[in-house]
Amino acid sequence: DYETYNSVSRVFLKSALSKGAADALKDYRTQRATGGATISENNMNIIGYVFLQMKSVDDAIAVFEQNTLDFPASWNVWDSLAEGYANKGDKEKSIQYYEKSLQLNPNNNGAKEMIKKLKQ
């Protein structure tokens, strides 16, 4: 149950690591517009967290934002975007996106806790 070495998500990750997420996302959107495959919500989220772990917060946010465009009804993508902005130190946007996540999933206790923490 492993991805192939040339899967769309692996190709995107390699591209994003070499030239930055913004440029890689442009290429990804172009290939999708011409009938290319879409990266799954989970895989795109994983890529965003790779960048967070590398302390490349702006790249992580760009990836998470793409995921919210692709999967706007998913509470998890909004939660991840909120985490990205929290890592950047942007409390206002972080709270905004945690609240969006809570609208989609009122049982998201992690978001409730983060909102409390960020408002202190």
mmCIF file with all atom_site columns, C-alpha atoms in Angstrom:
data_model
loop_
_atom_site.group_PDB
_atom_site.id
_atom_site.type_symbol
_atom_site.label_atom_id
_atom_site.label_alt_id
_atom_site.label_comp_id
_atom_site.label_asym_id
_atom_site.label_entity_id
_atom_site.label_seq_id
_atom_site.pdbx_PDB_ins_code
_atom_site.Cartn_x
_atom_site.Cartn_y
_atom_site.Cartn_z
_atom_site.occupancy
_atom_site.B_iso_or_equiv
_atom_site.pdbx_formal_charge
_atom_site.auth_seq_id
_atom_site.auth_comp_id
_atom_site.auth_asym_id
_atom_site.auth_atom_id
_atom_site.pdbx_PDB_model_num
ATOM 1   C CA . ASP A 1 1   ? 0.000   0.000  0.000   1.00 0.00 ? 1   ASP A CA 1
ATOM 2   C CA . TYR A 1 2   ? 2.899   2.333  -0.790  1.00 0.00 ? 2   TYR A CA 1
ATOM 3   C CA . GLU A 1 3   ? 2.936   5.115  -3.333  1.00 0.00 ? 3   GLU A CA 1
ATOM 4   C CA . THR A 1 4   ? 5.057   4.736  -6.428  1.00 0.00 ? 4   THR A CA 1
ATOM 5   C CA . TYR A 1 5   ? 8.266   6.719  -6.631  1.00 0.00 ? 5   TYR A CA 1
ATOM 6   C CA . ASN A 1 6   ? 6.702   8.938  -9.302  1.00 0.00 ? 6   ASN A CA 1
ATOM 7   C CA . SER A 1 7   ? 3.286   9.477  -7.709  1.00 0.00 ? 7   SER A CA 1
ATOM 8   C CA . VAL A 1 8   ? 1.866   12.972 -8.000  1.00 0.00 ? 8   VAL A CA 1
ATOM 9   C CA . SER A 1 9   ? 2.364   13.672 -4.279  1.00 0.00 ? 9   SER A CA 1
ATOM 10  C CA . ARG A 1 10  ? 6.010   12.523 -4.290  1.00 0.00 ? 10  ARG A CA 1
ATOM 11  C CA . VAL A 1 11  ? 6.765   14.520 -7.435  1.00 0.00 ? 11  VAL A CA 1
ATOM 12  C CA . PHE A 1 12  ? 5.118   17.560 -5.847  1.00 0.00 ? 12  PHE A CA 1
ATOM 13  C CA . LEU A 1 13  ? 7.057   17.150 -2.598  1.00 0.00 ? 13  LEU A CA 1
ATOM 14  C CA . LYS A 1 14  ? 10.386  16.875 -4.428  1.00 0.00 ? 14  LYS A CA 1
ATOM 15  C CA . SER A 1 15  ? 9.532   19.951 -6.473  1.00 0.00 ? 15  SER A CA 1
ATOM 16  C CA . ALA A 1 16  ? 8.419   21.920 -3.405  1.00 0.00 ? 16  ALA A CA 1
ATOM 17  C CA . LEU A 1 17  ? 11.590  21.012 -1.540  1.00 0.00 ? 17  LEU A CA 1
ATOM 18  C CA . SER A 1 18  ? 13.802  22.091 -4.410  1.00 0.00 ? 18  SER A CA 1
ATOM 19  C CA . LYS A 1 19  ? 12.091  25.299 -5.536  1.00 0.00 ? 19  LYS A CA 1
ATOM 20  C CA . GLY A 1 20  ? 9.641   26.206 -2.797  1.00 0.00 ? 20  GLY A CA 1
ATOM 21  C CA . ALA A 1 21  ? 5.983   25.449 -2.301  1.00 0.00 ? 21  ALA A CA 1
ATOM 22  C CA . ALA A 1 22  ? 4.669   28.498 -4.193  1.00 0.00 ? 22  ALA A CA 1
ATOM 23  C CA . ASP A 1 23  ? 6.391   27.544 -7.446  1.00 0.00 ? 23  ASP A CA 1
ATOM 24  C CA . ALA A 1 24  ? 5.606   23.863 -7.020  1.00 0.00 ? 24  ALA A CA 1
ATOM 25  C CA . LEU A 1 25  ? 1.939   24.707 -6.416  1.00 0.00 ? 25  LEU A CA 1
ATOM 26  C CA . LYS A 1 26  ? 1.820   26.703 -9.659  1.00 0.00 ? 26  LYS A CA 1
ATOM 27  C CA . ASP A 1 27  ? 3.106   23.656 -11.537 1.00 0.00 ? 27  ASP A CA 1
ATOM 28  C CA . TYR A 1 28  ? 0.695   21.391 -9.665  1.00 0.00 ? 28  TYR A CA 1
ATOM 29  C CA . ARG A 1 29  ? -2.303  23.563 -10.534 1.00 0.00 ? 29  ARG A CA 1
ATOM 30  C CA . THR A 1 30  ? -1.238  23.660 -14.179 1.00 0.00 ? 30  THR A CA 1
ATOM 31  C CA . GLN A 1 31  ? -0.868  19.886 -14.444 1.00 0.00 ? 31  GLN A CA 1
ATOM 32  C CA . ARG A 1 32  ? -4.249  19.420 -12.741 1.00 0.00 ? 32  ARG A CA 1
ATOM 33  C CA . ALA A 1 33  ? -5.917  21.849 -15.139 1.00 0.00 ? 33  ALA A CA 1
ATOM 34  C CA . THR A 1 34  ? -4.678  19.742 -18.025 1.00 0.00 ? 34  THR A CA 1
ATOM 35  C CA . GLY A 1 35  ? -6.109  16.521 -16.627 1.00 0.00 ? 35  GLY A CA 1
ATOM 36  C CA . GLY A 1 36  ? -3.398  15.564 -14.159 1.00 0.00 ? 36  GLY A CA 1
ATOM 37  C CA . ALA A 1 37  ? -4.034  13.751 -10.914 1.00 0.00 ? 37  ALA A CA 1
ATOM 38  C CA . THR A 1 38  ? -4.984  15.450 -7.657  1.00 0.00 ? 38  THR A CA 1
ATOM 39  C CA . ILE A 1 39  ? -3.095  14.910 -4.439  1.00 0.00 ? 39  ILE A CA 1
ATOM 40  C CA . SER A 1 40  ? -5.274  13.430 -1.718  1.00 0.00 ? 40  SER A CA 1
ATOM 41  C CA . GLU A 1 41  ? -6.241  15.490 1.298   1.00 0.00 ? 41  GLU A CA 1
ATOM 42  C CA . ASN A 1 42  ? -4.150  13.291 3.574   1.00 0.00 ? 42  ASN A CA 1
ATOM 43  C CA . ASN A 1 43  ? -1.038  13.373 1.400   1.00 0.00 ? 43  ASN A CA 1
ATOM 44  C CA . MET A 1 44  ? -1.188  17.143 0.934   1.00 0.00 ? 44  MET A CA 1
ATOM 45  C CA . ASN A 1 45  ? -1.557  17.533 4.684   1.00 0.00 ? 45  ASN A CA 1
ATOM 46  C CA . ILE A 1 46  ? 1.467   15.310 5.276   1.00 0.00 ? 46  ILE A CA 1
ATOM 47  C CA . ILE A 1 47  ? 3.493   17.474 2.893   1.00 0.00 ? 47  ILE A CA 1
ATOM 48  C CA . GLY A 1 48  ? 2.416   20.587 4.804   1.00 0.00 ? 48  GLY A CA 1
ATOM 49  C CA . TYR A 1 49  ? 3.608   19.032 8.056   1.00 0.00 ? 49  TYR A CA 1
ATOM 50  C CA . VAL A 1 50  ? 6.944   18.126 6.449   1.00 0.00 ? 50  VAL A CA 1
ATOM 51  C CA . PHE A 1 51  ? 7.462   21.846 5.921   1.00 0.00 ? 51  PHE A CA 1
ATOM 52  C CA . LEU A 1 52  ? 6.328   22.682 9.457   1.00 0.00 ? 52  LEU A CA 1
ATOM 53  C CA . GLN A 1 53  ? 8.846   20.202 10.844  1.00 0.00 ? 53  GLN A CA 1
ATOM 54  C CA . MET A 1 54  ? 11.526  21.857 8.721   1.00 0.00 ? 54  MET A CA 1
ATOM 55  C CA . LYS A 1 55  ? 10.487  25.259 10.181  1.00 0.00 ? 55  LYS A CA 1
ATOM 56  C CA . SER A 1 56  ? 9.537   26.385 6.668   1.00 0.00 ? 56  SER A CA 1
ATOM 57  C CA . VAL A 1 57  ? 6.270   27.868 7.871   1.00 0.00 ? 57  VAL A CA 1
ATOM 58  C CA . ASP A 1 58  ? 5.380   29.926 4.789   1.00 0.00 ? 58  ASP A CA 1
ATOM 59  C CA . ASP A 1 59  ? 5.743   26.849 2.582   1.00 0.00 ? 59  ASP A CA 1
ATOM 60  C CA . ALA A 1 60  ? 3.608   24.842 5.003   1.00 0.00 ? 60  ALA A CA 1
ATOM 61  C CA . ILE A 1 61  ? 0.912   27.508 4.956   1.00 0.00 ? 61  ILE A CA 1
ATOM 62  C CA . ALA A 1 62  ? 0.904   27.585 1.141   1.00 0.00 ? 62  ALA A CA 1
ATOM 63  C CA . VAL A 1 63  ? 0.404   23.809 1.060   1.00 0.00 ? 63  VAL A CA 1
ATOM 64  C CA . PHE A 1 64  ? -2.308  23.900 3.727   1.00 0.00 ? 64  PHE A CA 1
ATOM 65  C CA . GLU A 1 65  ? -4.079  26.707 1.845   1.00 0.00 ? 65  GLU A CA 1
ATOM 66  C CA . GLN A 1 66  ? -4.123  24.589 -1.309  1.00 0.00 ? 66  GLN A CA 1
ATOM 67  C CA . ASN A 1 67  ? -5.672  21.789 0.716   1.00 0.00 ? 67  ASN A CA 1
ATOM 68  C CA . THR A 1 68  ? -8.456  24.108 1.917   1.00 0.00 ? 68  THR A CA 1
ATOM 69  C CA . LEU A 1 69  ? -9.172  25.015 -1.707  1.00 0.00 ? 69  LEU A CA 1
ATOM 70  C CA . ASP A 1 70  ? -9.274  21.364 -2.747  1.00 0.00 ? 70  ASP A CA 1
ATOM 71  C CA . PHE A 1 71  ? -11.206 20.084 0.287   1.00 0.00 ? 71  PHE A CA 1
ATOM 72  C CA . PRO A 1 72  ? -13.139 23.046 1.758   1.00 0.00 ? 72  PRO A CA 1
ATOM 73  C CA . ALA A 1 73  ? -15.618 20.826 3.632   1.00 0.00 ? 73  ALA A CA 1
ATOM 74  C CA . SER A 1 74  ? -12.884 19.079 5.624   1.00 0.00 ? 74  SER A CA 1
ATOM 75  C CA . TRP A 1 75  ? -12.500 20.331 9.179   1.00 0.00 ? 75  TRP A CA 1
ATOM 76  C CA . ASN A 1 76  ? -9.011  18.795 9.302   1.00 0.00 ? 76  ASN A CA 1
ATOM 77  C CA . VAL A 1 77  ? -7.558  20.955 6.517   1.00 0.00 ? 77  VAL A CA 1
ATOM 78  C CA . TRP A 1 78  ? -8.730  24.115 8.272   1.00 0.00 ? 78  TRP A CA 1
ATOM 79  C CA . ASP A 1 79  ? -7.268  22.842 11.544  1.00 0.00 ? 79  ASP A CA 1
ATOM 80  C CA . SER A 1 80  ? -3.916  22.304 9.835   1.00 0.00 ? 80  SER A CA 1
ATOM 81  C CA . LEU A 1 81  ? -3.975  25.754 8.268   1.00 0.00 ? 81  LEU A CA 1
ATOM 82  C CA . ALA A 1 82  ? -4.734  27.213 11.699  1.00 0.00 ? 82  ALA A CA 1
ATOM 83  C CA . GLU A 1 83  ? -1.743  25.349 13.112  1.00 0.00 ? 83  GLU A CA 1
ATOM 84  C CA . GLY A 1 84  ? 0.444   26.755 10.362  1.00 0.00 ? 84  GLY A CA 1
ATOM 85  C CA . TYR A 1 85  ? -0.579  30.305 11.217  1.00 0.00 ? 85  TYR A CA 1
ATOM 86  C CA . ALA A 1 86  ? -0.086  29.594 14.935  1.00 0.00 ? 86  ALA A CA 1
ATOM 87  C CA . ASN A 1 87  ? 3.475   28.526 14.121  1.00 0.00 ? 87  ASN A CA 1
ATOM 88  C CA . LYS A 1 88  ? 3.947   31.759 12.204  1.00 0.00 ? 88  LYS A CA 1
ATOM 89  C CA . GLY A 1 89  ? 2.740   33.748 15.207  1.00 0.00 ? 89  GLY A CA 1
ATOM 90  C CA . ASP A 1 90  ? -0.373  35.089 13.466  1.00 0.00 ? 90  ASP A CA 1
ATOM 91  C CA . LYS A 1 91  ? -2.904  34.604 16.263  1.00 0.00 ? 91  LYS A CA 1
ATOM 92  C CA . GLU A 1 92  ? -5.750  36.340 14.435  1.00 0.00 ? 92  GLU A CA 1
ATOM 93  C CA . LYS A 1 93  ? -5.645  34.087 11.381  1.00 0.00 ? 93  LYS A CA 1
ATOM 94  C CA . SER A 1 94  ? -4.991  31.030 13.513  1.00 0.00 ? 94  SER A CA 1
ATOM 95  C CA . ILE A 1 95  ? -8.102  31.686 15.597  1.00 0.00 ? 95  ILE A CA 1
ATOM 96  C CA . GLN A 1 96  ? -10.122 32.404 12.438  1.00 0.00 ? 96  GLN A CA 1
ATOM 97  C CA . TYR A 1 97  ? -9.195  29.041 10.907  1.00 0.00 ? 97  TYR A CA 1
ATOM 98  C CA . TYR A 1 98  ? -9.611  27.086 14.136  1.00 0.00 ? 98  TYR A CA 1
ATOM 99  C CA . GLU A 1 99  ? -13.113 28.559 14.346  1.00 0.00 ? 99  GLU A CA 1
ATOM 100 C CA . LYS A 1 100 ? -13.774 27.472 10.746  1.00 0.00 ? 100 LYS A CA 1
ATOM 101 C CA . SER A 1 101 ? -12.629 23.969 11.684  1.00 0.00 ? 101 SER A CA 1
ATOM 102 C CA . LEU A 1 102 ? -15.008 24.013 14.661  1.00 0.00 ? 102 LEU A CA 1
ATOM 103 C CA . GLN A 1 103 ? -17.913 25.045 12.445  1.00 0.00 ? 103 GLN A CA 1
ATOM 104 C CA . LEU A 1 104 ? -17.294 21.931 10.371  1.00 0.00 ? 104 LEU A CA 1
ATOM 105 C CA . ASN A 1 105 ? -16.614 19.684 13.366  1.00 0.00 ? 105 ASN A CA 1
ATOM 106 C CA . PRO A 1 106 ? -18.003 20.963 16.679  1.00 0.00 ? 106 PRO A CA 1
ATOM 107 C CA . ASN A 1 107 ? -16.316 18.010 18.429  1.00 0.00 ? 107 ASN A CA 1
ATOM 108 C CA . ASN A 1 108 ? -12.811 19.217 17.536  1.00 0.00 ? 108 ASN A CA 1
ATOM 109 C CA . ASN A 1 109 ? -11.582 19.603 21.097  1.00 0.00 ? 109 ASN A CA 1
ATOM 110 C CA . GLY A 1 110 ? -8.045  20.385 19.964  1.00 0.00 ? 110 GLY A CA 1
ATOM 111 C CA . ALA A 1 111 ? -9.308  23.474 18.157  1.00 0.00 ? 111 ALA A CA 1
ATOM 112 C CA . LYS A 1 112 ? -11.309 24.541 21.211  1.00 0.00 ? 112 LYS A CA 1
ATOM 113 C CA . GLU A 1 113 ? -8.201  24.307 23.372  1.00 0.00 ? 113 GLU A CA 1
ATOM 114 C CA . MET A 1 114 ? -6.029  26.169 20.880  1.00 0.00 ? 114 MET A CA 1
ATOM 115 C CA . ILE A 1 115 ? -8.552  28.998 20.583  1.00 0.00 ? 115 ILE A CA 1
ATOM 116 C CA . LYS A 1 116 ? -8.562  29.386 24.369  1.00 0.00 ? 116 LYS A CA 1
ATOM 117 C CA . LYS A 1 117 ? -4.766  29.355 24.447  1.00 0.00 ? 117 LYS A CA 1
ATOM 118 C CA . LEU A 1 118 ? -4.429  31.845 21.584  1.00 0.00 ? 118 LEU A CA 1
ATOM 119 C CA . LYS A 1 119 ? -6.926  34.272 23.126  1.00 0.00 ? 119 LYS A CA 1
ATOM 120 C CA . GLN A 1 120 ? -5.026  34.443 26.414  1.00 0.00 ? 120 GLN A CA 1
#
